[in-house]
């Protein structure tokens, strides 16, 4: 197959890939962007944006239900129709990426629809076309749901996050496999819209990658929302008949549902991408990169498939570094020590850096400080829905924070202060002498610092 020579080829046009491709095109390079699905990737069509629209609507229902005892009386009647319509009209253009394609082409790029595959370090094939890249190939194909090998599951019409986001009706009964961020967020949404929800998490708690306190506080909120939570046991078998799912757990219990959402993690398709052409094993869960996002000479990777965090903000951060490296511009190497992440449940759980367990495993002399949101002035004022805490993880020897968690009504917003402190390695002494506005939720950081024995 004859190949056309260009400056750069970007395989995968999600947030990171689109950003790299656009930067290179604006710098005057001839750039081909390849995407098999939708330009913009998971985030605007099935992830961040539409799911947060769902969450916003569910939170409104919860707030309305909190009126009694504080501001009068309320009657709440959930209606999924405006949520489904907003996702189609405002977020996804009914899953049409014309605007995004035009945005990239308008920067001088060339778009090719198809599934790109790396066949040599500088050669990409897509359909009946081939391109040789003079300067760079960028891999940015993201990840897909990792579907566990549960007996019978593959033969059923289960949902992933995409099915849940595209739903036009709320199921009467929903089982969610996986109690991580995606499973937890969507479980709470559907419960607040009237589904009878059961969450099954094989680990011993919800949000198993976060602090144990985070899982515990979300479990409490789920109980208040009527969500059944089963932890410490996985699903062993799934069957589907007469429009209903039957999930058999490893301990013999069964759970039935009208819909089954599988939210058990994600993984890259290294083999399908052809990453073996640069030495990446076909069974690799992620594509390894250095701190300049290089995979091999002339090949870079950005976004979820690098395994540095399945977040749009990580992809965009990496995109800036990769583009600068390709263009020969000065740049700082990637540093994930202060990587922020937010689970948009209610309460919202924001976290940055290391957990207490991670820090101890790394051999750090750890000090911990905790403050409870309801005990703060703002938490007491807030009253209904004020569950939350702030937990600080400090390196006693260096006198800086290495991690923190902020759970509460605006946990992700309070996290901004903590992420800056971890990123900039702000001395604890400096944090303690700041003036914290009163009465705010972030003032709870001051309370947690008082509890910190460092």
C-alpha positions as a printed NumPy array, in Angstrom:
array([[  0.   ,   0.   ,   0.   ],
       [  1.416,   3.37 ,  -1.022],
       [  1.786,   5.82 ,   1.846],
       [  1.431,   9.589,   2.003],
       [  4.105,  11.434,   3.97 ],
       [  2.974,  14.038,   6.518],
       [  4.541,  15.68 ,   9.548],
       [  2.404,  14.055,  12.237],
       [ -0.307,  11.454,  12.653],
       [ -2.552,  11.336,  15.715],
       [ -4.465,   8.09 ,  16.267],
       [ -7.456,   8.82 ,  18.471],
       [ -9.107,  12.216,  18.737],
       [-10.387,  12.281,  22.292],
       [ -9.595,  15.286,  24.501],
       [ -5.844,  14.621,  24.534],
       [ -5.479,  13.566,  20.927],
       [ -7.564,  16.429,  19.618],
       [ -5.559,  18.902,  21.676],
       [ -2.18 ,  17.588,  20.48 ],
       [ -3.352,  17.469,  16.865],
       [ -4.753,  20.991,  17.055],
       [ -1.58 ,  22.415,  18.623],
       [  0.627,  20.81 ,  15.991],
       [ -1.615,  21.984,  13.155],
       [ -1.655,  25.531,  14.502],
       [  2.149,  25.407,  14.622],
       [  2.161,  24.825,  10.868],
       [  2.727,  21.076,  10.702],
       [  0.785,  18.875,   8.3  ],
       [ -1.292,  16.778,  10.686],
       [ -3.643,  13.863,  10.095],
       [ -6.085,  13.123,  12.92 ],
       [ -7.701,   9.676,  12.877],
       [-10.785,   8.703,  14.871],
       [-12.958,   5.6  ,  14.595],
       [-15.779,   6.949,  16.731],
       [-16.462,  10.565,  17.739],
       [-13.977,  13.434,  17.813],
       [-13.876,  14.64 ,  21.384],
       [-13.837,  11.123,  22.781],
       [-15.622,   9.611,  25.753],
       [-15.818,  12.755,  27.873],
       [-18.282,  14.971,  25.943],
       [-20.471,  12.17 ,  24.62 ],
       [-20.634,   9.444,  27.287],
       [-18.484,  10.589,  30.207],
       [-17.748,  13.822,  32.012],
       [-20.29 ,  16.144,  30.443],
       [-23.508,  14.128,  30.098],
       [-22.935,  12.18 ,  33.316],
       [-22.552,  15.424,  35.246],
       [-25.793,  16.669,  33.707],
       [-27.423,  13.538,  35.105],
       [-25.764,  14.111,  38.466],
       [-26.813,  17.76 ,  38.582],
       [-30.435,  16.744,  37.996],
       [-30.26 ,  14.03 ,  40.662],
       [-28.716,  16.458,  43.152],
       [-31.585,  18.898,  42.549],
       [-34.035,  16.166,  43.501],
       [-32.074,  15.457,  46.666],
       [-31.927,  19.129,  47.614],
       [-35.667,  19.5  ,  47.105],
       [-36.229,  16.554,  49.42 ],
       [-34.157,  18.319,  52.106],
       [-36.514,  21.273,  52.333],
       [-38.721,  19.856,  55.118],
       [-37.442,  20.911,  58.512],
       [-35.363,  23.746,  57.068],
       [-37.48 ,  25.805,  54.683],
       [-41.046,  24.536,  54.534],
       [-42.47 ,  21.556,  52.698],
       [-41.78 ,  19.963,  49.319],
       [-43.178,  17.407,  46.93 ],
       [-40.762,  15.909,  44.442],
       [-41.817,  14.115,  41.262],
       [-38.803,  12.877,  39.26 ],
       [-38.972,  13.107,  35.468],
       [-36.146,  11.64 ,  33.382],
       [-37.365,  13.118,  30.082],
       [-35.727,  16.568,  30.436],
       [-32.468,  14.932,  31.498],
       [-32.387,  12.671,  28.441],
       [-33.336,  15.584,  26.204],
       [-30.636,  17.865,  27.642],
       [-27.983,  15.192,  27.057],
       [-29.009,  14.976,  23.418],
       [-29.58 ,  18.657,  22.732],
       [-26.862,  20.348,  24.795],
       [-24.097,  17.808,  25.381],
       [-23.895,  15.422,  22.46 ],
       [-25.832,  16.805,  19.479],
       [-27.403,  13.339,  19.601],
       [-23.915,  11.858,  19.31 ],
       [-22.893,  13.868,  16.254],
       [-19.305,  15.203,  16.192],
       [-19.594,  17.573,  13.215],
       [-18.745,  20.598,  15.359],
       [-15.651,  18.909,  16.778],
       [-14.418,  17.767,  13.355],
       [-14.881,  21.275,  11.977],
       [-12.985,  22.684,  14.962],
       [ -9.943,  20.541,  14.169],
       [-10.091,  21.108,  10.421],
       [-10.414,  24.835,  11.082],
       [ -6.992,  24.731,  12.763],
       [ -5.458,  23.345,   9.596],
       [ -5.674,  19.635,  10.369],
       [ -6.872,  16.843,   8.121],
       [ -9.4  ,  14.406,   9.513],
       [ -9.763,  10.734,   8.592],
       [-12.589,   8.598,   9.941],
       [-11.487,   5.067,  10.697],
       [ -9.546,   2.805,  13.028],
       [ -5.876,   3.674,  12.809],
       [ -3.202,   1.068,  13.414],
       [  0.518,   1.498,  13.949],
       [  2.385,  -0.903,  11.634],
       [  5.855,   0.622,  12.065],
       [  7.173,   3.379,  14.362],
       [  6.535,   5.976,  11.646],
       [  3.729,   4.329,   9.642],
       [ -0.011,   4.263,  10.301],
       [ -2.659,   2.483,   8.289],
       [ -6.362,   3.266,   8.368],
       [ -8.683,   1.45 ,   6.001],
       [ -7.124,   1.589,   2.554],
       [ -4.939,   4.592,   3.401],
       [ -1.43 ,   4.734,   4.832],
       [  0.586,   7.619,   6.26 ],
       [  4.259,   7.978,   7.108],
       [  5.03 ,  10.574,   9.781],
       [  8.195,  12.648,   9.445],
       [  8.026,  14.138,  12.928],
       [  5.633,  12.247,  15.176],
       [  3.013,   9.612,  15.69 ],
       [  0.798,  10.218,  18.708],
       [ -1.233,   7.381,  20.214],
       [ -4.384,   8.624,  21.942],
       [ -7.042,   5.946,  21.558],
       [ -8.203,   6.026,  25.164],
       [ -9.649,   3.002,  26.889],
       [-12.725,   0.824,  26.737],
       [-14.675,  -0.784,  29.578],
       [-12.872,  -3.799,  31.016],
       [-15.567,  -6.455,  31.04 ],
       [-14.892,  -9.182,  33.605],
       [-15.028, -12.837,  32.497],
       [-18.209, -13.601,  34.425],
       [-20.057, -16.675,  33.235],
       [-22.948, -15.71 ,  30.956],
       [-22.287, -11.957,  31.036],
       [-21.123, -11.638,  27.427],
       [-24.398, -13.111,  26.169],
       [-26.565, -10.496,  27.882],
       [-27.55 ,  -6.918,  26.852],
       [-25.698,  -5.317,  29.765],
       [-24.987,  -1.6  ,  29.964],
       [-21.627,   0.081,  30.167],
       [-21.522,   3.791,  31.013],
       [-22.618,   4.472,  27.43 ],
       [-25.884,   2.608,  27.794],
       [-26.593,   4.344,  31.071],
       [-25.955,   7.812,  29.653],
       [-28.064,   7.134,  26.554],
       [-31.013,   5.745,  28.555],
       [-34.374,   7.295,  27.751],
       [-36.116,   5.626,  30.676],
       [-35.188,   4.885,  34.262],
       [-35.1  ,   1.152,  34.966],
       [-37.307,  -0.121,  37.747],
       [-34.431,  -2.208,  39.106],
       [-30.733,  -1.7  ,  38.423],
       [-27.715,  -3.749,  39.454],
       [-24.344,  -2.028,  39.211],
       [-21.224,  -4.178,  39.087],
       [-18.435,  -2.007,  40.425],
       [-18.418,   0.529,  43.222],
       [-15.702,   2.81 ,  41.89 ],
       [-16.273,   6.358,  40.692],
       [-18.345,   5.585,  37.578],
       [-20.471,   2.925,  39.237],
       [-21.068,   5.027,  42.338],
       [-22.041,   8.165,  40.44 ],
       [-24.495,   6.43 ,  38.131],
       [-25.959,   4.271,  40.903],
       [-26.896,   7.353,  42.905],
       [-28.349,   9.11 ,  39.879],
       [-30.731,   6.295,  39.009],
       [-31.669,   5.708,  42.644],
       [-32.68 ,   9.336,  43.044],
       [-34.817,   9.047,  39.921],
       [-36.66 ,   6.053,  41.351],
       [-34.677,   2.916,  40.487],
       [-34.242,   0.184,  43.068],
       [-30.454,  -0.01 ,  42.904],
       [-28.017,  -2.643,  44.13 ],
       [-24.265,  -2.051,  43.912],
       [-21.949,  -5.071,  43.941],
       [-18.282,  -4.364,  44.66 ],
       [-15.769,  -7.207,  44.985],
       [-13.441,  -5.126,  47.165],
       [-14.223,  -4.587,  50.819],
       [-15.615,  -1.075,  50.339],
       [-16.966,   1.464,  47.884],
       [-14.409,   3.711,  46.148],
       [-11.635,   1.195,  46.889],
       [ -8.901,   3.382,  45.373],
       [ -9.673,   6.242,  47.76 ],
       [ -9.347,   6.626,  51.522],
       [-11.491,   4.162,  53.497],
       [-13.319,   7.114,  55.036],
       [-14.462,   8.143,  51.548],
       [-16.024,   4.759,  50.876],
       [-17.687,   4.781,  54.274],
       [-19.273,   8.192,  53.855],
       [-20.584,   7.347,  50.388],
       [-21.969,   4.078,  51.747],
       [-23.871,   6.086,  54.355],
       [-25.268,   8.376,  51.692],
       [-26.271,   5.378,  49.608],
       [-28.131,   3.876,  52.538],
       [-30.069,   7.136,  52.895],
       [-30.9  ,   6.97 ,  49.175],
       [-32.176,   3.407,  49.542],
       [-29.306,   1.839,  47.605],
       [-28.335,  -1.69 ,  48.615],
       [-24.565,  -2.115,  48.761],
       [-22.882,  -5.501,  48.678],
       [-19.113,  -5.452,  49.205],
       [-16.476,  -8.114,  49.578],
       [-18.079, -10.47 ,  47.085],
       [-18.08 , -10.559,  43.303],
       [-20.521, -11.752,  40.673],
       [-20.065, -15.365,  39.56 ],
       [-22.77 , -15.779,  36.93 ],
       [-25.194, -13.604,  34.941],
       [-28.327, -14.7  ,  33.108],
       [-30.891, -12.767,  31.105],
       [-34.401, -14.023,  30.343],
       [-37.819, -12.459,  29.831],
       [-36.328,  -8.97 ,  29.961],
       [-34.692,  -9.41 ,  33.356],
       [-31.187, -10.062,  34.642],
       [-30.291, -12.521,  37.374],
       [-26.89 , -11.984,  38.947],
       [-25.551, -14.822,  41.06 ],
       [-22.877, -13.807,  43.543],
       [-19.898, -15.87 ,  44.634],
       [-21.565, -16.544,  47.988],
       [-24.68 , -17.96 ,  46.321],
       [-26.955, -14.956,  46.73 ],
       [-28.89 , -13.748,  43.687],
       [-29.945, -10.246,  42.681],
       [-32.463,  -9.481,  39.94 ],
       [-32.736,  -6.361,  37.832],
       [-34.223,  -4.873,  34.683],
       [-30.841,  -3.432,  33.685],
       [-27.272,  -4.373,  34.558],
       [-24.536,  -1.742,  34.51 ],
       [-20.964,  -3.039,  34.3  ],
       [-18.534,  -0.485,  35.737],
       [-15.533,  -2.61 ,  36.661],
       [-12.714,  -0.514,  35.248],
       [-11.241,   0.259,  31.842],
       [ -8.259,  -0.848,  29.789],
       [ -6.389,   0.104,  26.617],
       [ -6.463,  -2.041,  23.475],
       [ -2.729,  -2.191,  22.851],
       [ -3.03 ,  -5.048,  20.387],
       [ -5.751,  -3.397,  18.291],
       [ -3.746,  -0.186,  18.183],
       [ -0.689,  -2.017,  16.88 ],
       [  1.476,  -0.825,  19.747],
       [  3.525,  -3.982,  19.311],
       [  5.264,  -2.109,  16.479],
       [  7.09 ,  -0.13 ,  19.169],
       [  7.603,  -3.011,  21.568],
       [  4.439,  -2.825,  23.688],
       [  3.142,  -6.343,  24.526],
       [ -0.267,  -7.151,  23.074],
       [ -1.617,  -7.959,  26.55 ],
       [ -0.385,  -4.719,  28.125],
       [ -3.125,  -2.97 ,  30.095],
       [ -1.51 ,   0.409,  29.355],
       [  0.992,   1.907,  26.911],
       [  4.093,   2.904,  28.913],
       [  5.458,   6.435,  28.493],
       [  8.329,   8.448,  29.944],
       [  7.892,  11.852,  31.565],
       [  7.856,  13.531,  28.143],
       [  5.099,  11.143,  26.985],
       [  7.473,   9.315,  24.649],
       [  6.792,   5.651,  23.911],
       [  9.702,   5.239,  21.481],
       [ 11.679,   7.422,  19.088],
       [  9.145,   9.415,  17.105],
       [  6.152,   7.997,  18.995],
       [  4.252,   9.637,  21.847],
       [  1.11 ,   8.654,  23.76 ],
       [ -1.357,  10.726,  25.769],
       [ -4.567,  10.165,  27.679],
       [ -6.2  ,   7.23 ,  29.357],
       [ -4.179,   4.592,  27.522],
       [ -1.014,   5.716,  29.347],
       [ -2.414,   4.491,  32.659],
       [ -1.685,   7.744,  34.481],
       [ -5.317,   8.404,  35.324],
       [ -8.492,   8.073,  33.288],
       [ -9.351,  11.762,  33.465],
       [ -9.802,  14.442,  30.83 ],
       [ -7.599,  16.789,  32.834],
       [ -4.731,  14.276,  32.706],
       [ -5.115,  13.869,  28.938],
       [ -5.086,  17.637,  28.41 ],
       [ -2.081,  18.055,  30.719],
       [ -0.183,  15.364,  28.826],
       [ -1.198,  16.826,  25.484],
       [  0.529,  20.101,  26.265],
       [  3.744,  18.303,  27.229],
       [  3.715,  15.999,  24.202],
       [  3.049,  18.842,  21.772],
       [  5.876,  20.908,  23.256],
       [  8.237,  17.931,  23.088],
       [  7.36 ,  17.258,  19.443],
       [  7.828,  20.92 ,  18.533],
       [ 11.088,  21.203,  20.478],
       [  9.682,  23.816,  22.859],
       [ 10.829,  24.141,  26.461],
       [  8.568,  22.297,  28.88 ],
       [  8.466,  20.719,  32.292],
       [  8.377,  16.921,  32.412],
       [  5.157,  15.251,  33.543],
       [  4.658,  15.093,  37.3  ],
       [  1.662,  13.258,  38.74 ],
       [  2.41 ,  13.786,  42.438],
       [ -0.495,  16.214,  42.741],
       [ -2.971,  14.524,  40.422],
       [ -6.489,  15.61 ,  41.457],
       [ -9.571,  13.423,  41.055],
       [-13.215,  13.936,  41.969],
       [-16.066,  11.481,  42.341],
       [-19.259,  13.472,  41.838],
       [-21.472,  11.617,  44.253],
       [-23.349,  13.419,  47.008],
       [-21.291,  13.99 ,  49.106],
       [-18.701,  14.851,  46.5  ],
       [-15.306,  13.205,  47.055],
       [-12.203,  15.057,  45.902],
       [ -8.718,  13.631,  46.372],
       [ -5.177,  14.574,  45.41 ],
       [ -1.846,  12.83 ,  45.678],
       [ -1.287,   9.864,  47.962],
       [ -3.706,   8.18 ,  50.312],
       [ -2.519,   7.443,  53.837],
       [ -1.931,   3.783,  52.918],
       [ -0.011,   4.719,  49.76 ],
       [  2.202,   7.087,  51.72 ],
       [  2.989,   4.504,  54.388],
       [  3.783,   1.88 ,  51.745],
       [  6.2  ,   4.362,  50.166],
       [  8.087,   4.559,  53.459],
       [  7.019,   8.101,  54.282],
       [  6.889,   9.161,  57.939],
       [  3.186,   9.959,  57.825],
       [  1.142,  12.381,  59.879],
       [ -2.64 ,  12.545,  59.454],
       [ -5.153,  15.243,  60.303],
       [ -8.922,  14.974,  59.96 ],
       [-11.78 ,  17.454,  60.305],
       [-15.495,  16.665,  60.054],
       [-17.576,  18.983,  57.871],
       [-20.656,  18.93 ,  60.167],
       [-18.453,  20.198,  63.018],
       [-17.31 ,  23.23 ,  61.039],
       [-19.25 ,  26.485,  61.139],
       [-20.279,  26.229,  57.492],
       [-21.199,  22.566,  57.839],
       [-23.381,  23.338,  60.873],
       [-25.082,  26.163,  58.961],
       [-25.594,  23.928,  55.906],
       [-27.269,  21.246,  58.04 ],
       [-29.206,  18.924,  55.692],
       [-26.764,  17.167,  53.385],
       [-23.684,  18.341,  55.273],
       [-21.943,  14.966,  55.518],
       [-18.229,  15.157,  54.79 ],
       [-14.664,  15.363,  56.055],
       [-11.251,  16.731,  55.169],
       [ -8.28 ,  14.412,  55.59 ],
       [ -4.675,  15.558,  55.241],
       [ -1.731,  13.226,  54.676],
       [  1.605,  14.855,  55.463],
       [  5.255,  13.925,  55.194],
       [  6.398,  14.646,  58.728],
       [ 10.07 ,  14.847,  57.767],
       [  9.612,  17.345,  54.92 ],
       [  6.757,  19.251,  56.534],
       [  4.498,  19.202,  53.451],
       [  1.277,  17.569,  52.356],
       [  1.629,  14.569,  50.04 ],
       [ -2.075,  13.874,  49.773],
       [ -5.516,  14.99 ,  50.865],
       [ -9.184,  14.109,  50.559],
       [-12.082,  16.541,  50.698],
       [-15.547,  15.024,  50.936],
       [-18.657,  17.111,  51.35 ],
       [-21.235,  19.295,  49.59 ],
       [-18.526,  20.924,  47.438],
       [-15.669,  18.541,  48.036],
       [-14.244,  18.959,  44.548],
       [-14.07 ,  22.739,  44.913],
       [-12.393,  22.613,  48.331],
       [ -9.887,  20.26 ,  46.706],
       [ -8.461,  23.131,  44.651],
       [ -6.733,  24.607,  47.699],
       [ -5.367,  21.206,  48.702],
       [ -4.169,  20.329,  45.198],
       [ -2.206,  23.583,  45.075],
       [ -0.649,  22.834,  48.452],
       [  0.476,  19.37 ,  47.323],
       [  1.646,  20.548,  43.904],
       [  3.623,  23.528,  45.178],
       [  4.885,  21.667,  48.259],
       [  3.652,  24.476,  50.46 ],
       [  5.175,  24.141,  53.947],
       [  2.708,  23.183,  56.652],
       [  3.859,  26.225,  58.579],
       [  2.726,  28.434,  55.706],
       [ -0.652,  26.702,  55.462],
       [ -1.146,  27.188,  59.194],
       [ -0.514,  30.942,  59.029],
       [ -2.959,  31.594,  56.168],
       [ -6.197,  33.452,  56.72 ],
       [ -9.146,  31.199,  55.846],
       [-12.4  ,  33.001,  55.005],
       [-15.221,  32.474,  57.499],
       [-17.62 ,  30.737,  57.243],
       [-16.58 ,  28.624,  54.258],
       [-16.263,  24.903,  53.642],
       [-12.572,  25.302,  52.841],
       [-11.988,  26.723,  56.318],
       [-12.232,  23.111,  57.454],
       [ -8.671,  22.72 ,  56.138],
       [ -7.56 ,  24.879,  59.067],
       [ -9.338,  22.511,  61.455],
       [ -7.627,  19.504,  59.852],
       [ -4.246,  21.222,  60.163],
       [ -4.858,  21.639,  63.897],
       [ -5.463,  17.903,  64.104],
       [ -2.241,  17.189,  62.217],
       [  0.593,  16.101,  64.492],
       [  3.422,  17.341,  62.319]])
